[in-house]
Amino acid sequence: MINIRKKLEEAKNNPHIRKDCDGNIKRASVRDRLLVKEVQEMEQTLPKGCRVHFDDPNQLHKFTLSVSPEDGYWGNGRFKFEITVPEDYNIVPPDVQCLTRIWHPNITEDGEVCLSLLRQNSLDTLGWCPTRKLKDVIWGLNSLFSDLLNFDDPLNVEAAEHYERDKDSFISKVKDYVSRYARR
């Protein structure tokens, strides 16, 4: 005979089961089950100068990443990114928004980010695919300040043209933005 009280107690203690706003028991989504594993892996493999912060540790689908490059044009700055993982993750990529104003060819002043692995519909093999993980996104964002910096395929065309026109003036503006908006 099934003991309903026992089943309800088991459901309360099962990490794969959650309650909705009415208190009804629901199964954890595929996204949430993936995130439990991926967040642990991500935190263990963070690049130097990167930190992750969860406002609510029970909601792994929304967090802030701080990237603090040690050198390069954006050295000594701290740049914050909000990363939101949609319900249909890992079929679609996370949404990434730069919260820190920055002068960068691959990040607009409004915070839009151009990173090839975040492209959902990509003709090459560099876009998003379900085998990618959050750690790939973190490493990609960190690399926008070094080896993935791309002046040839900019999102912020004005910044890229500024670099091509007058590199010293570009560097000066980057340093000005770092001191005004991204101080550590």
Coordinates of C-alpha atoms in Angstrom, one line a residue:
M1 CA 0.0 0.0 0.0
I2 CA 1.3 3.5 -0.9
N3 CA 1.9 5.8 2.0
I4 CA 1.1 9.3 0.6
R5 CA 2.5 11.1 3.6
K6 CA 5.8 9.3 3.1
K7 CA 5.8 10.2 -0.6
L8 CA 5.2 13.8 0.1
E9 CA 8.1 13.9 2.7
E10 CA 10.4 12.3 0.1
A11 CA 9.4 14.9 -2.5
K12 CA 10.2 17.7 -0.1
N13 CA 13.8 16.4 0.4
N14 CA 14.4 15.6 -3.3
P15 CA 16.6 18.2 -4.9
H16 CA 15.1 17.5 -8.3
I17 CA 11.6 18.5 -7.2
R18 CA 10.6 22.1 -6.4
K19 CA 7.4 23.9 -5.5
D20 CA 5.7 26.5 -7.7
C21 CA 4.3 29.7 -6.2
D22 CA 1.1 27.9 -5.1
G23 CA 3.1 25.3 -3.2
N24 CA 2.4 22.6 -5.7
I25 CA 5.2 20.2 -6.2
K26 CA 6.9 20.4 -9.6
R27 CA 9.9 18.6 -11.1
A28 CA 13.0 20.6 -11.6
S29 CA 13.5 21.7 -15.2
V30 CA 16.2 20.3 -17.4
R31 CA 17.9 23.8 -17.2
D32 CA 18.0 23.7 -13.4
R33 CA 19.4 20.1 -13.3
L34 CA 22.1 21.1 -15.8
L35 CA 22.9 24.3 -13.8
V36 CA 23.6 22.4 -10.6
K37 CA 26.4 20.5 -12.3
E38 CA 27.6 23.4 -14.5
V39 CA 27.8 26.0 -11.7
Q40 CA 30.0 23.7 -9.6
E41 CA 32.3 23.0 -12.6
M42 CA 32.3 26.7 -13.5
E43 CA 33.3 27.9 -10.0
Q44 CA 36.2 25.4 -10.0
T45 CA 37.6 26.5 -13.3
L46 CA 37.2 30.3 -13.2
P47 CA 40.0 32.2 -15.0
K48 CA 42.3 34.3 -12.9
G49 CA 40.6 37.7 -12.3
C50 CA 37.1 36.4 -12.6
R51 CA 34.5 36.1 -9.8
V52 CA 30.9 34.9 -9.8
H53 CA 28.2 36.2 -7.5
F54 CA 24.7 34.9 -7.1
D55 CA 22.2 37.3 -5.5
D56 CA 20.0 34.3 -4.6
P57 CA 22.0 31.0 -4.2
N58 CA 18.8 29.1 -4.9
Q59 CA 18.4 30.7 -8.3
L60 CA 21.4 29.5 -10.4
H61 CA 19.9 30.8 -13.6
K62 CA 20.9 34.4 -12.9
F63 CA 24.3 35.6 -11.7
T64 CA 26.9 38.4 -12.1
L65 CA 30.4 37.8 -13.4
S66 CA 33.2 40.3 -12.5
V67 CA 36.1 40.3 -14.9
S68 CA 39.3 42.1 -13.7
P69 CA 42.0 42.1 -16.4
E70 CA 45.5 42.5 -15.0
D71 CA 47.0 44.0 -18.1
G72 CA 46.1 45.1 -21.6
Y73 CA 44.0 48.1 -22.6
W74 CA 41.4 47.4 -19.9
G75 CA 44.0 46.4 -17.2
N76 CA 43.1 47.5 -13.6
G77 CA 39.4 47.7 -14.4
R78 CA 36.5 45.6 -13.1
F79 CA 33.8 44.8 -15.6
K80 CA 30.5 43.3 -14.5
F81 CA 28.3 41.1 -16.7
E82 CA 24.8 39.9 -15.9
I83 CA 24.3 36.3 -17.1
T84 CA 20.7 35.0 -17.4
V85 CA 20.2 31.4 -18.3
P86 CA 16.8 30.9 -20.2
E87 CA 14.4 28.1 -19.4
D88 CA 15.3 26.4 -22.7
Y89 CA 19.0 26.3 -22.0
N90 CA 21.1 24.4 -23.3
I91 CA 19.4 24.5 -26.6
V92 CA 19.7 28.3 -26.6
P93 CA 22.7 30.3 -25.2
P94 CA 22.6 32.4 -22.0
D95 CA 21.8 36.1 -22.3
V96 CA 24.7 38.3 -21.4
Q97 CA 24.7 42.0 -20.7
C98 CA 27.7 44.1 -19.7
L99 CA 26.7 46.3 -16.7
T100 CA 29.8 48.4 -16.8
R101 CA 30.1 51.2 -19.3
I102 CA 33.1 50.4 -21.5
W103 CA 34.8 51.5 -24.7
H104 CA 35.4 48.3 -26.5
P105 CA 34.9 47.1 -30.1
N106 CA 33.0 44.0 -29.1
I107 CA 30.8 45.5 -26.4
T108 CA 28.4 48.5 -26.9
E109 CA 28.2 51.3 -24.4
D110 CA 24.6 50.0 -23.8
G111 CA 26.1 46.6 -22.7
E112 CA 25.4 44.4 -25.7
V113 CA 28.1 41.8 -26.1
C114 CA 29.4 40.3 -29.3
L115 CA 30.9 36.9 -28.6
S116 CA 30.7 34.3 -31.3
L117 CA 29.8 31.4 -29.0
L118 CA 26.7 33.3 -27.9
R119 CA 25.3 33.4 -31.4
Q120 CA 22.4 31.0 -31.7
N121 CA 22.2 30.9 -35.5
S122 CA 25.7 30.7 -36.7
L123 CA 26.9 29.4 -40.1
D124 CA 30.3 28.4 -38.7
T125 CA 31.2 26.1 -35.8
L126 CA 31.9 28.9 -33.4
G127 CA 28.3 29.6 -32.4
W128 CA 26.2 28.2 -29.7
C129 CA 25.6 24.4 -29.6
P130 CA 24.1 22.3 -26.7
T131 CA 27.6 20.9 -25.9
R132 CA 28.8 24.3 -24.7
K133 CA 28.7 25.1 -21.0
L134 CA 28.7 28.1 -18.8
K135 CA 32.4 27.8 -18.2
D136 CA 32.9 28.4 -22.0
V137 CA 30.9 31.6 -21.7
I138 CA 32.9 32.8 -18.7
W139 CA 36.2 32.0 -20.5
G140 CA 34.9 33.7 -23.7
L141 CA 34.0 36.9 -21.8
N142 CA 37.3 36.9 -20.1
S143 CA 39.1 36.5 -23.4
L144 CA 37.3 39.6 -24.9
F145 CA 39.9 41.5 -22.9
S146 CA 42.8 39.7 -24.6
D147 CA 43.0 37.1 -27.3
L148 CA 39.3 37.3 -28.5
L149 CA 39.5 41.1 -28.8
N150 CA 38.3 41.6 -32.4
F151 CA 38.5 44.9 -34.3
D152 CA 37.7 43.3 -37.6
D153 CA 34.1 42.2 -36.7
P154 CA 33.0 44.9 -34.2
L155 CA 29.6 45.4 -32.6
N156 CA 30.7 48.9 -31.5
V157 CA 31.8 50.1 -34.9
E158 CA 32.7 53.5 -33.6
A159 CA 35.2 52.1 -31.1
A160 CA 36.8 49.9 -33.8
E161 CA 37.1 52.8 -36.2
H162 CA 38.6 54.9 -33.4
Y163 CA 41.3 52.3 -32.9
E164 CA 42.0 52.2 -36.7
R165 CA 42.1 55.9 -37.0
D166 CA 44.2 56.8 -33.9
K167 CA 45.4 54.0 -31.6
D168 CA 46.8 56.3 -28.9
S169 CA 43.5 58.3 -28.7
F170 CA 41.6 55.0 -28.5
I171 CA 43.8 53.8 -25.6
S172 CA 43.4 57.1 -23.8
K173 CA 39.6 56.8 -24.1
V174 CA 39.7 53.2 -22.8
K175 CA 41.8 54.3 -19.8
D176 CA 39.4 57.2 -19.2
Y177 CA 36.4 54.9 -19.2
V178 CA 38.2 52.5 -16.9
S179 CA 39.0 55.2 -14.4
R180 CA 35.4 56.7 -14.5
Y181 CA 33.3 53.5 -14.7
A182 CA 35.3 50.4 -13.9
R183 CA 37.5 51.2 -10.9
R184 CA 38.5 48.3 -8.7

